PDB file of C-alpha atoms in Angstrom:
ATOM      1  CA  THR N   1      48.047  27.874 102.214  1.00 96.00           C
ATOM      2  CA  ILE N   2      47.801  31.723 102.386  1.00 96.00           C
ATOM      3  CA  SER N   3      45.243  34.015 100.641  1.00 97.00           C
ATOM      4  CA  SER N   4      47.664  36.625  99.229  1.00 98.00           C
ATOM      5  CA  LYS N   5      46.133  39.935  98.838  1.00 98.00           C
ATOM      6  CA  ILE N   6      49.080  41.242  97.180  1.00 98.00           C
ATOM      7  CA  LEU N   7      49.558  38.524  94.586  1.00 97.00           C
ATOM      8  CA  GLY N   8      45.923  38.124  94.227  1.00 97.00           C
ATOM      9  CA  GLU N   9      46.252  34.202  94.691  1.00 97.00           C
ATOM     10  CA  VAL N  10      46.051  31.333  96.811  1.00 98.00           C
ATOM     11  CA  ARG N  11      49.854  30.312  97.775  1.00 98.00           C
ATOM     12  CA  THR N  12      50.978  26.699  99.254  1.00 98.00           C
ATOM     13  CA  MET N  13      53.612  26.744 101.797  1.00 98.00           C
ATOM     14  CA  ASN N  14      55.729  23.416 102.719  1.00 98.00           C
ATOM     15  CA  VAL N  15      56.812  23.544 106.209  1.00 98.00           C
ATOM     16  CA  TRP N  16      59.623  21.196 107.364  1.00 98.00           C
ATOM     17  CA  THR N  17      60.375  21.316 111.532  1.00 98.00           C
ATOM     18  CA  PRO N  18      63.321  19.602 112.780  1.00 96.00           C
ATOM     19  CA  PRO N  19      63.061  16.223 115.236  1.00 93.00           C
ATOM     20  CA  GLY N  20      61.966  17.229 118.414  1.00 92.00           C
ATOM     21  CA  TYR N  21      60.223  20.506 117.414  1.00 95.00           C
ATOM     22  CA  ALA N  22      56.963  19.576 118.509  1.00 90.00           C
ATOM     23  CA  ASN N  23      57.982  18.762 122.127  1.00 91.00           C
ATOM     24  CA  ALA N  24      60.470  21.708 122.718  1.00 90.00           C
ATOM     25  CA  ALA N  25      59.858  25.116 123.820  1.00 92.00           C
ATOM     26  CA  ASP N  26      62.437  26.875 121.801  1.00 94.00           C
ATOM     27  CA  SER N  27      62.437  29.288 119.065  1.00 96.00           C
ATOM     28  CA  LEU N  28      64.247  28.707 115.784  1.00 97.00           C
ATOM     29  CA  PRO N  29      65.647  30.308 112.753  1.00 97.00           C
ATOM     30  CA  VAL N  30      64.064  30.147 109.442  1.00 98.00           C
ATOM     31  CA  LEU N  31      65.280  29.319 105.981  1.00 98.00           C
ATOM     32  CA  TYR N  32      62.681  30.184 103.124  1.00 98.00           C
ATOM     33  CA  MET N  33      63.134  29.041  99.750  1.00 98.00           C
ATOM     34  CA  PRO N  34      61.518  29.977  96.249  1.00 97.00           C
ATOM     35  CA  ASP N  35      60.683  26.494  94.117  1.00 97.00           C
ATOM     36  CA  GLY N  36      59.666  25.075  97.720  1.00 97.00           C
ATOM     37  CA  GLY N  37      56.996  22.962  96.210  1.00 97.00           C
ATOM     38  CA  LEU N  38      56.935  18.990  96.833  1.00 97.00           C
ATOM     39  CA  GLU N  39      57.694  18.053  93.154  1.00 95.00           C
ATOM     40  CA  GLU N  40      60.459  20.854  93.315  1.00 96.00           C
ATOM     41  CA  ASP N  41      63.423  21.456  95.405  1.00 95.00           C
ATOM     42  CA  PHE N  42      61.811  21.218  99.133  1.00 97.00           C
ATOM     43  CA  PRO N  43      62.186  17.430  99.578  1.00 97.00           C
ATOM     44  CA  HIS N  44      65.683  17.402  99.026  1.00 95.00           C
ATOM     45  CA  ILE N  45      66.542  20.372 101.327  1.00 97.00           C
ATOM     46  CA  ALA N  46      64.448  19.349 103.884  1.00 98.00           C
ATOM     47  CA  ASN N  47      66.332  15.815 104.035  1.00 97.00           C
ATOM     48  CA  THR N  48      69.577  17.701 103.623  1.00 98.00           C
ATOM     49  CA  LEU N  49      68.525  19.717 106.877  1.00 98.00           C
ATOM     50  CA  ALA N  50      67.404  16.797 108.652  1.00 98.00           C
ATOM     51  CA  GLY N  51      70.809  14.973 107.991  1.00 97.00           C
ATOM     52  CA  LEU N  52      72.976  17.875 109.274  1.00 97.00           C
ATOM     53  CA  VAL N  53      70.928  18.632 112.139  1.00 97.00           C
ATOM     54  CA  LYS N  54      70.977  15.085 113.174  1.00 96.00           C
ATOM     55  CA  ASP N  55      74.739  14.947 112.850  1.00 97.00           C
ATOM     56  CA  LYS N  56      75.007  18.433 114.706  1.00 96.00           C
ATOM     57  CA  LYS N  57      76.597  20.020 111.734  1.00 97.00           C
ATOM     58  CA  ILE N  58      74.107  22.881 111.787  1.00 97.00           C
ATOM     59  CA  GLN N  59      71.358  24.599 114.801  1.00 95.00           C
ATOM     60  CA  PRO N  60      68.059  23.300 113.981  1.00 96.00           C
ATOM     61  CA  VAL N  61      66.468  25.247 111.785  1.00 97.00           C
ATOM     62  CA  ILE N  62      62.531  25.526 109.958  1.00 98.00           C
ATOM     63  CA  LEU N  63      62.506  25.241 106.197  1.00 98.00           C
ATOM     64  CA  VAL N  64      59.778  27.185 104.573  1.00 98.00           C
ATOM     65  CA  GLY N  65      58.910  26.011 101.025  1.00 98.00           C
ATOM     66  CA  ILE N  66      56.998  28.460  98.859  1.00 98.00           C
ATOM     67  CA  GLU N  67      55.343  26.327  95.888  1.00 98.00           C
ATOM     68  CA  ASN N  68      55.566  28.119  92.402  1.00 97.00           C
ATOM     69  CA  THR N  69      52.497  29.230  90.546  1.00 97.00           C
ATOM     70  CA  GLN N  70      54.405  31.498  87.781  1.00 97.00           C
ATOM     71  CA  ARG N  71      58.013  31.012  88.547  1.00 97.00           C
ATOM     72  CA  ARG N  72      59.283  33.201  85.841  1.00 97.00           C
ATOM     73  CA  ARG N  73      57.013  35.798  86.535  1.00 98.00           C
ATOM     74  CA  ASP N  74      58.131  35.747  90.266  1.00 98.00           C
ATOM     75  CA  LEU N  75      61.436  35.241  90.389  1.00 98.00           C
ATOM     76  CA  THR N  76      62.643  38.042  87.679  1.00 98.00           C
ATOM     77  CA  GLY N  77      62.670  41.687  87.983  1.00 97.00           C
ATOM     78  CA  PRO N  78      61.898  44.163  84.970  1.00 96.00           C
ATOM     79  CA  THR N  79      64.070  43.625  81.732  1.00 97.00           C
ATOM     80  CA  THR N  80      64.208  45.729  78.734  1.00 96.00           C
ATOM     81  CA  VAL N  81      66.069  42.703  77.031  1.00 96.00           C
ATOM     82  CA  ALA N  82      63.487  41.368  74.063  1.00 96.00           C
ATOM     83  CA  THR N  83      64.914  37.989  74.433  1.00 95.00           C
ATOM     84  CA  ASP N  84      64.775  37.679  78.359  1.00 96.00           C
ATOM     85  CA  LYS N  85      60.663  38.836  77.723  1.00 95.00           C
ATOM     86  CA  GLU N  86      60.351  35.552  75.683  1.00 95.00           C
ATOM     87  CA  ILE N  87      60.913  33.221  78.459  1.00 94.00           C
ATOM     88  CA  ALA N  88      57.287  33.360  80.068  1.00 95.00           C
ATOM     89  CA  PRO N  89      54.031  35.456  79.147  1.00 93.00           C
ATOM     90  CA  VAL N  90      54.697  37.544  82.327  1.00 96.00           C
ATOM     91  CA  VAL N  91      57.936  38.535  83.815  1.00 97.00           C
ATOM     92  CA  GLY N  92      59.606  41.123  86.296  1.00 97.00           C
ATOM     93  CA  GLY N  93      57.317  40.216  89.089  1.00 97.00           C
ATOM     94  CA  SER N  94      59.791  40.117  91.631  1.00 98.00           C
ATOM     95  CA  GLU N  95      59.088  43.020  93.847  1.00 98.00           C
ATOM     96  CA  ASN N  96      55.638  41.859  94.031  1.00 98.00           C
ATOM     97  CA  PHE N  97      56.399  38.716  95.096  1.00 98.00           C
ATOM     98  CA  ARG N  98      59.156  40.035  97.974  1.00 98.00           C
ATOM     99  CA  SER N  99      56.115  42.326  99.188  1.00 98.00           C
ATOM    100  CA  PHE N 100      54.527  38.785  99.648  1.00 98.00           C
ATOM    101  CA  ILE N 101      56.939  37.454 101.228  1.00 98.00           C
ATOM    102  CA  ASN N 102      57.801  40.426 103.811  1.00 98.00           C
ATOM    103  CA  ASP N 103      54.129  41.614 104.242  1.00 98.00           C
ATOM    104  CA  GLU N 104      52.103  38.545 104.455  1.00 98.00           C
ATOM    105  CA  LEU N 105      54.461  35.347 104.392  1.00 98.00           C
ATOM    106  CA  PHE N 106      56.725  36.283 107.580  1.00 98.00           C
ATOM    107  CA  ALA N 107      53.891  37.285 109.909  1.00 98.00           C
ATOM    108  CA  ASP N 108      51.625  34.036 109.100  1.00 98.00           C
ATOM    109  CA  VAL N 109      54.907  31.795 109.719  1.00 98.00           C
ATOM    110  CA  ASN N 110      56.004  33.642 112.800  1.00 98.00           C
ATOM    111  CA  LYS N 111      52.198  33.010 113.922  1.00 97.00           C
ATOM    112  CA  ARG N 112      51.819  29.422 113.384  1.00 97.00           C
ATOM    113  CA  TYR N 113      55.524  28.776 114.464  1.00 97.00           C
ATOM    114  CA  ARG N 114      58.060  29.401 117.252  1.00 97.00           C
ATOM    115  CA  THR N 115      60.303  31.599 115.378  1.00 97.00           C
ATOM    116  CA  LYS N 116      63.203  33.864 115.990  1.00 95.00           C
ATOM    117  CA  GLN N 117      63.684  37.125 114.152  1.00 94.00           C
ATOM    118  CA  GLN N 118      67.175  35.563 112.351  1.00 95.00           C
ATOM    119  CA  LYS N 119      65.936  34.178 108.733  1.00 97.00           C
ATOM    120  CA  GLY N 120      67.273  33.580 105.521  1.00 98.00           C
ATOM    121  CA  ILE N 121      66.834  32.366 101.936  1.00 98.00           C
ATOM    122  CA  ILE N 122      68.132  29.794  99.877  1.00 98.00           C
ATOM    123  CA  GLY N 123      67.855  29.470  95.960  1.00 98.00           C
ATOM    124  CA  GLU N 124      69.559  28.016  92.322  1.00 97.00           C
ATOM    125  CA  SER N 125      69.191  29.397  88.890  1.00 97.00           C
ATOM    126  CA  LEU N 126      66.374  32.059  88.557  1.00 98.00           C
ATOM    127  CA  ALA N 127      65.465  31.588  92.505  1.00 98.00           C
ATOM    128  CA  GLY N 128      69.342  32.426  92.746  1.00 98.00           C
ATOM    129  CA  LEU N 129      68.725  35.485  90.975  1.00 98.00           C
ATOM    130  CA  PHE N 130      66.058  36.459  93.175  1.00 98.00           C
ATOM    131  CA  VAL N 131      68.177  35.973  96.028  1.00 98.00           C
ATOM    132  CA  THR N 132      71.047  37.602  94.837  1.00 98.00           C
ATOM    133  CA  GLU N 133      68.596  40.788  93.942  1.00 98.00           C
ATOM    134  CA  THR N 134      66.944  40.867  97.390  1.00 98.00           C
ATOM    135  CA  PHE N 135      70.589  40.493  98.950  1.00 98.00           C
ATOM    136  CA  LEU N 136      71.488  43.868  97.079  1.00 97.00           C
ATOM    137  CA  GLN N 137      68.299  45.785  96.710  1.00 97.00           C
ATOM    138  CA  HIS N 138      66.421  44.906  99.849  1.00 97.00           C
ATOM    139  CA  PRO N 139      69.482  43.860 102.200  1.00 96.00           C
ATOM    140  CA  GLY N 140      67.526  44.283 105.492  1.00 95.00           C
ATOM    141  CA  MET N 141      64.977  41.293 104.331  1.00 97.00           C
ATOM    142  CA  PHE N 142      66.936  38.515 105.771  1.00 98.00           C
ATOM    143  CA  ASP N 143      70.094  37.834 107.757  1.00 97.00           C
ATOM    144  CA  PHE N 144      71.680  35.371 105.550  1.00 98.00           C
ATOM    145  CA  TYR N 145      71.487  34.708 101.920  1.00 98.00           C
ATOM    146  CA  ILE N 146      72.469  31.351  99.882  1.00 98.00           C
ATOM    147  CA  ALA N 147      72.599  31.583  95.904  1.00 98.00           C
ATOM    148  CA  PHE N 148      73.387  28.478  93.535  1.00 97.00           C
ATOM    149  CA  ASP N 149      74.182  29.517  90.168  1.00 97.00           C
ATOM    150  CA  PRO N 150      72.132  32.940  90.092  1.00 97.00           C
ATOM    151  CA  SER N 151      70.974  33.884  86.755  1.00 97.00           C
ATOM    152  CA  ILE N 152      72.533  37.500  86.921  1.00 97.00           C
ATOM    153  CA  TRP N 153      72.825  37.896  83.266  1.00 97.00           C
ATOM    154  CA  TRP N 154      69.019  38.810  83.520  1.00 97.00           C
ATOM    155  CA  ASN N 155      68.308  42.467  82.076  1.00 97.00           C
ATOM    156  CA  ASP N 156      71.728  42.660  80.280  1.00 97.00           C
ATOM    157  CA  LYS N 157      73.620  42.075  83.504  1.00 97.00           C
ATOM    158  CA  TYR N 158      71.729  44.835  85.759  1.00 97.00           C
ATOM    159  CA  LEU N 159      72.697  43.627  89.089  1.00 97.00           C
ATOM    160  CA  LEU N 160      76.312  43.582  88.377  1.00 96.00           C
ATOM    161  CA  LYS N 161      76.460  47.027  86.756  1.00 96.00           C
ATOM    162  CA  LYS N 162      74.475  48.331  90.000  1.00 96.00           C
ATOM    163  CA  ALA N 163      76.165  46.022  92.620  1.00 96.00           C
ATOM    164  CA  SER N 164      78.282  48.992  93.879  1.00 94.00           C
ATOM    165  CA  GLU N 165      75.841  51.577  93.896  1.00 94.00           C
ATOM    166  CA  TYR N 166      73.604  49.219  95.984  1.00 94.00           C
ATOM    167  CA  LEU N 167      76.683  48.259  98.183  1.00 93.00           C
ATOM    168  CA  ASP N 168      77.086  52.229  98.618  1.00 90.00           C
ATOM    169  CA  SER N 169      73.680  52.206 100.568  1.00 88.00           C
ATOM    170  CA  PHE N 170      74.161  48.927 102.641  1.00 90.00           C
ATOM    171  CA  PRO N 171      72.800  48.564 105.972  1.00 87.00           C
ATOM    172  CA  SER N 172      75.137  48.287 109.059  1.00 87.00           C
ATOM    173  CA  VAL N 173      73.789  45.608 110.436  1.00 88.00           C
ATOM    174  CA  HIS N 174      75.454  42.267 109.589  1.00 92.00           C
ATOM    175  CA  LYS N 175      74.697  40.007 106.645  1.00 95.00           C
ATOM    176  CA  THR N 176      76.004  36.845 105.266  1.00 96.00           C
ATOM    177  CA  PHE N 177      75.826  35.799 101.787  1.00 97.00           C
ATOM    178  CA  TRP N 178      77.197  32.288  99.970  1.00 98.00           C
ATOM    179  CA  PHE N 179      77.091  32.084  96.595  1.00 98.00           C
ATOM    180  CA  ALA N 180      78.437  29.630  93.920  1.00 97.00           C
ATOM    181  CA  GLY N 181      78.549  29.436  90.166  1.00 96.00           C
ATOM    182  CA  SER N 182      78.999  26.329  87.776  1.00 96.00           C
ATOM    183  CA  GLY N 183      80.855  26.004  84.531  1.00 95.00           C
ATOM    184  CA  ALA N 184      78.033  27.087  82.589  1.00 95.00           C
ATOM    185  CA  GLU N 185      78.801  29.560  79.914  1.00 91.00           C
ATOM    186  CA  ASP N 186      76.361  32.229  80.909  1.00 90.00           C
ATOM    187  CA  ILE N 187      76.907  31.885  84.418  1.00 93.00           C
ATOM    188  CA  SER N 188      80.548  31.333  85.674  1.00 94.00           C
ATOM    189  CA  GLN N 189      81.901  34.758  84.650  1.00 95.00           C
ATOM    190  CA  ASN N 190      78.938  37.088  85.936  1.00 96.00           C
ATOM    191  CA  VAL N 191      79.463  34.936  89.177  1.00 97.00           C
ATOM    192  CA  ALA N 192      82.979  35.483  89.581  1.00 97.00           C
ATOM    193  CA  ASP N 193      82.458  39.397  88.726  1.00 97.00           C
ATOM    194  CA  LEU N 194      80.071  39.724  91.415  1.00 97.00           C
ATOM    195  CA  SER N 195      82.760  38.255  93.852  1.00 97.00           C
ATOM    196  CA  LYS N 196      85.256  40.623  92.502  1.00 96.00           C
ATOM    197  CA  ILE N 197      82.971  43.558  93.305  1.00 96.00           C
ATOM    198  CA  LEU N 198      82.279  42.473  96.783  1.00 95.00           C
ATOM    199  CA  GLN N 199      86.540  41.936  97.382  1.00 94.00           C
ATOM    200  CA  ALA N 200      86.826  45.300  96.221  1.00 92.00           C
ATOM    201  CA  ARG N 201      84.390  46.677  98.351  1.00 86.00           C
ATOM    202  CA  ASN N 202      85.135  45.053 101.617  1.00 77.00           C
ATOM    203  CA  ASN N 203      82.180  45.557 103.503  1.00 81.00           C
ATOM    204  CA  ASN N 204      83.174  44.953 107.295  1.00 84.00           C
ATOM    205  CA  ASN N 205      79.768  44.289 107.862  1.00 88.00           C
ATOM    206  CA  LEU N 206      79.237  41.735 105.332  1.00 92.00           C
ATOM    207  CA  HIS N 207      80.253  38.100 105.678  1.00 93.00           C
ATOM    208  CA  TRP N 208      80.384  36.494 102.279  1.00 95.00           C
ATOM    209  CA  LYS N 209      81.947  33.260 100.425  1.00 96.00           C
ATOM    210  CA  TYR N 210      82.334  32.580  97.050  1.00 97.00           C
ATOM    211  CA  SER N 211      82.614  28.874  96.040  1.00 96.00           C
ATOM    212  CA  ASN N 212      83.397  28.233  92.398  1.00 96.00           C
ATOM    213  CA  GLU N 213      82.086  25.172  91.073  1.00 95.00           C
ATOM    214  CA  SER N 214      83.357  25.041  87.584  1.00 94.00           C
ATOM    215  CA  LYS N 215      83.272  21.397  87.679  1.00 95.00           C
ATOM    216  CA  GLU N 216      79.538  21.299  87.914  1.00 96.00           C
ATOM    217  CA  THR N 217      76.857  21.814  85.514  1.00 95.00           C
ATOM    218  CA  HIS N 218      74.002  23.824  85.857  1.00 95.00           C
ATOM    219  CA  GLN N 219      71.798  21.029  86.514  1.00 95.00           C
ATOM    220  CA  THR N 220      74.441  19.465  89.036  1.00 95.00           C
ATOM    221  CA  ILE N 221      75.327  22.664  91.419  1.00 95.00           C
ATOM    222  CA  PHE N 222      72.293  22.441  93.492  1.00 94.00           C
ATOM    223  CA  ARG N 223      72.327  18.910  94.757  1.00 93.00           C
ATOM    224  CA  ALA N 224      76.297  18.757  94.635  1.00 94.00           C
ATOM    225  CA  THR N 225      77.380  22.062  96.621  1.00 96.00           C
ATOM    226  CA  LYS N 226      73.879  22.116  99.099  1.00 97.00           C
ATOM    227  CA  GLU N 227      75.382  20.624 102.262  1.00 97.00           C
ATOM    228  CA  LYS N 228      78.630  22.477 102.255  1.00 97.00           C
ATOM    229  CA  ALA N 229      76.363  25.670 101.605  1.00 98.00           C
ATOM    230  CA  ILE N 230      74.462  25.364 104.168  1.00 98.00           C
ATOM    231  CA  ILE N 231      76.997  24.138 107.102  1.00 97.00           C
ATOM    232  CA  TRP N 232      79.356  26.982 106.097  1.00 97.00           C
ATOM    233  CA  THR N 233      76.345  29.830 106.470  1.00 97.00           C
ATOM    234  CA  MET N 234      74.522  28.474 109.143  1.00 96.00           C
ATOM    235  CA  ASN N 235      77.807  28.358 111.271  1.00 94.00           C
ATOM    236  CA  ASN N 236      79.211  31.798 109.823  1.00 91.00           C
ATOM    237  CA  LEU N 237      76.308  33.995 110.606  1.00 85.00           C
ATOM    238  CA  MET N 238      77.150  37.428 111.689  1.00 63.00           C
ATOM    239  CA  LYS N 239      75.638  38.497 114.880  1.00 53.00           C
TER     240      LYS N 239
END
């Protein structure tokens, strides 16, 4: 647990380390995940990583899951859309949540575990929105980003409308971004449009892949595509 001064609450982390970690001396990259509670997405991602590491399909990695307290508050940015504001008593706290990760969580994890500087983030739906928002607005925070069905309809597609502007100030260091969209009506076109923006920009320091998963639903896409997302990303990290 971490008593966060930024969030004003105690937050619970779940951490998975690969087999042999305790008896080794090497440092590992870290994959962070919102929706990382034991009753949320943490167990199936940890099991997926265990299988992929065992089969030598990816390099060993540490997984840090962040349990939710107020999910819709933490994973959404500000919005001017009335219907957006109806999804929870409080929304628009993503910047505060991001500050907690950057200013408090990173240091705590680095102190407790043998970590490389290399780190990434994975998320689906609103967590995918948070991943995409972080990628565009604060790209230096992580080295690699994985987003499934990101809810970029939020705030009248604000991220889509501002994407080119954000990419204008993209850092010169290399970044890797994998994202996918299901056949969900409020997701598919927006995610496809994001891929078109990235393609048009053609940033040399960005290695990205869009996976069109139109046969999947919003409920099935994460589990159906998580393995290929992680394999592609971990084996295509830009140095």
